[in-house]
Amino acid sequence: MSEPLLEARGLTKRFPGVVALNAVNFAARAGEVHALMGENGAGKSTLIKCLTGVYPRDEGEVTLGSRVIHPRSPREAEAAGISTVYQEVNLIPDLSVAENICLGRQSTTFGLLRWGAMRTRARAALARLGLTLDVSLPLTSYSIAIQQLVALARAIDVAAKVLILDEPTSSLDEREVAELFAIVRRLRDEGMAVIFVTHFLDQVYEIADRITVLRNGQLIGEFPVAALPRLQLVARMMGRDVKEIEAMDHRPAAAPRSGEAPPVLAVRGFGRRASVKPVELAVHAGEVLGFAGLLGSGRTELARLLFGIDQADCGTLEIDGRPATVRSPQAALARRFGFTPEDRKTAGILPNLTVRENLIVALQVRRGLWKRIPRVEQDALVAKFVAALGIKTSGPEQLIKNLSGGNQQKVILSRWLATEPRLLILDEPTRGIDVGAQADIERLIAKFRDEGLAVIFICSETAELARNSQRILVLRDRAKVAELSGAAVCEESIIHAIAGGASPPAGPAGP
Amino acid sequence: MKFRVPAQLIPLAASAAVLVLLYAGGCLAFDGFTSPRVVINLFGDNAFVGVAAVGATFVILSGGIDLSVGAVVALTTISVAALLGHGVPPLAAVLLVLAGGAAFGAFLGFIIHWFELPPFLITLGGMFLARGLGFMVHPESLGITHPFYGETVGGLAIPVAHVTTASGRVQTLTLPFTAQCFLAVVLVASVAAKWTRFGRNVYAIGSSESSARLMGVPVGKTKILVYTLAGFLSALGGVVATFYMQSGNPASFVGLELDAIAAVVIGGTLLRGGVGFISGTLVGVLILGIIQTLINFKGDLNTWWTKIAIGGLLLVFIMLQQALSRRRRE
């Protein structure tokens, strides 16, 4: 094992009320690709931001070579030899490719820029990646994938010793990822230390030499790739013991769906480029279909396609067995679909409106904006749902932002229930709410199911998913990898299917 | 390499075409329009708007807006007149108001950057502040009689053309000092925008401030500098205006900032920032000027027709820009 090039020891970062990183050790070695893995909130981005000077560290030491460094800005980190390529292309869209590569490091004569030198330098940096572009064109004349490579060219144009790739592949398709990886391998072989942050397991096993796993701001461990099979990696990311998973009891099969009615919603070959690979699925009335997968596996993206927020670019969709389209959320609403988004605070609640207003908004849209729902009916609806779902509020005119997370979520659920939906898509409905409220929500899901709703339930907690779903669709790296039903709906099978490769004892059931 | 007009140059090319068409139309419609005098007056009469509009160009390129232009110009004119009235030497008075304008701009820029406030509101505040200060300096119009203004500045005019008048007398036409200031400002600003780090940082911030920050662009410093420059150029516009009007007036130039913004946008600079050229602003100012000239030549049209023409043109150009940026996104 070579000496670490970039090493962090005891790195700690606190934010008000939370320790984002707790005495984490991390080491990147020259000529190695080191993957940084962890679920949402594990501390990956905080670690990266401490290394690149976006955040000052509270405790700990970072050394580059043999020197202790204290970068106070990305620029200082860059000057020290640590360059970063971010998930979103962080370049200037309106400037030329050449300027984007050289911005902030242009050479000048008597204070005037040397444009010729700039273009030559940009072409040389791109040539190192095997790219030939017209560098005088604006950045926006190129695809996102090329822009990402321009960002990479910029990152290595300074004498970078450490290259941080922060989820650089999230907006690239397979071929583009392959091209990126070819370049990353070349840079690694030239002796660069590469830190690779990603959610995609396949990519980690394709390119990484070493894996560091973080969870809840704690270092779980550093492993050579060969010593960490997928199942163990997933187990560590989720905070489960592998033995515990293997010893886990099989839950009894949930009630099988009955009846021969066509599914409420079915799709075939349904997908969207660089978002979700073609998927086949069906969800019936009186059934909860769970979506399992790690963050970034395509769960939310698939839900957005089904609800018409994003448009699928391939495949067919059927409602009650008849071909149909859902091209917008309005269309989804007209077909009596409901959707509670993952990010309740920014995409779900209307914080400055009252409980009543939040509750009736979807129904109002469905009826048409000019047909105001009479106040008497509004009040009746609110009273009904506050009682039925046990929403704790001082009254219907309370501002929703003053409610607890769990009660906000119940209002959002009521909002959709008021439209009398046939299909309800719930994206992480229990995230960030207390245990009591979570139990309430789970009970409600079961109640909806028994009342004949079709429910799609997206959740990161495998146990919760297994508890509440009749069937489970498992996604990995934006593709459906398994569909579990009957006895296979258990935590163990889910984790095996997410990890892929290793065959679980129960075996995932075919679709 | 095959020749094509880069997408970013299309708005500028369109503006230049409009300018040429307006000028050609004037030459065809009116007898005296072909005289070099028309062109010289175009530069001379619009010099103060032009100088201020160059400042506004930097602000808009950086993604901001400056509403204090007209008020600062007015404050400058009345300050110069008052200083001269108190016996301050002309050069000292001019340097003093230029420094004052720069300091005022720096102050606004600092607030915008430090407190992360929208430029629209801060410069709106700046507008009222400067307008009020102007009336505090002197509540009404004040003539300038200093010989520096009549003789010295007049003597700086450069002969550029000879025309023969109807009576057969040969007359020498000169480019006034105001027009020279305007052209010099355009030239220096063009170089600064294209050939200096500061200039490129302005474009970078206007195009994507968050990216610029991550790429190591000194965002705060650049922003403060942009508003400092705009304040300085507004003050310079005010000084040029005193040469032109031989007086100062705290109530003058209401809405000049909007003319400046119109000239910048008609000149092809995107209001969202990041795209545009100083030369475009020159074209924009000349387009506004030539519309005014055409209406003067027509004689029987109310001057409000100028506003109507500018309004129509502005709408057309904004739609053109939108269409272009949509096409580019696809």
XYZ file of C-alpha atoms in Angstrom, chain A residues 54 74-75 78 86 89-96 99-101 103-108 111-115 118 134 136-138 140-141 154, chain B residues 1 4 6-8 191 194-197 200-201 203-218 270 272-275 328 330:
70
model
C -16.035 25.318 1.225
C -12.139 26.109 -3.460
C -9.587 28.377 -5.087
C -7.130 24.139 -6.144
C -19.314 18.572 -9.159
C -21.851 21.257 -14.225
C -20.430 24.211 -12.331
C -19.149 26.211 -15.241
C -20.181 29.451 -16.899
C -22.736 28.643 -19.601
C -22.272 31.793 -21.678
C -18.479 31.836 -21.790
C -16.432 29.892 -24.316
C -12.482 30.645 -20.956
C -14.216 28.062 -18.817
C -11.039 26.036 -18.626
C -11.091 31.405 -15.912
C -9.221 32.814 -12.948
C -5.857 31.564 -14.214
C -5.578 33.429 -17.508
C -2.139 34.615 -18.459
C -1.829 38.326 -19.190
C -2.834 43.343 -17.667
C -4.389 42.290 -20.983
C -5.519 38.731 -21.570
C -3.691 36.539 -24.022
C -6.584 34.920 -25.858
C -5.775 30.677 -23.500
C -13.797 24.156 -30.962
C -14.040 29.343 -28.902
C -17.689 28.226 -28.912
C -19.836 28.954 -25.866
C -23.857 25.742 -24.014
C -23.232 24.642 -27.598
C -10.461 22.493 -16.026
C -12.844 26.836 -41.244
C -20.782 31.567 -39.585
C -21.748 33.006 -33.754
C -25.078 32.868 -31.930
C -23.883 35.430 -29.408
C -10.974 46.673 -23.955
C -12.942 41.707 -23.478
C -9.286 41.847 -22.511
C -9.080 42.045 -18.732
C -9.719 39.535 -15.977
C -14.373 38.344 -17.936
C -15.243 37.973 -14.247
C -19.487 38.078 -17.608
C -18.893 34.985 -15.478
C -20.853 36.357 -12.515
C -23.699 37.447 -14.755
C -23.908 34.058 -16.412
C -23.747 31.974 -13.237
C -22.817 33.524 -9.927
C -22.680 30.251 -8.003
C -20.424 28.596 -10.580
C -18.227 31.671 -10.717
C -17.770 31.471 -6.951
C -16.816 27.791 -7.100
C -14.407 28.541 -9.942
C -12.576 31.004 -7.746
C -13.865 34.267 -9.218
C -13.701 37.007 -6.551
C -29.181 40.139 -22.235
C -30.261 38.398 -17.287
C -26.532 39.069 -17.622
C -23.553 37.222 -19.000
C -24.022 38.048 -22.676
C -29.618 27.780 -27.987
C -32.374 23.118 -27.423
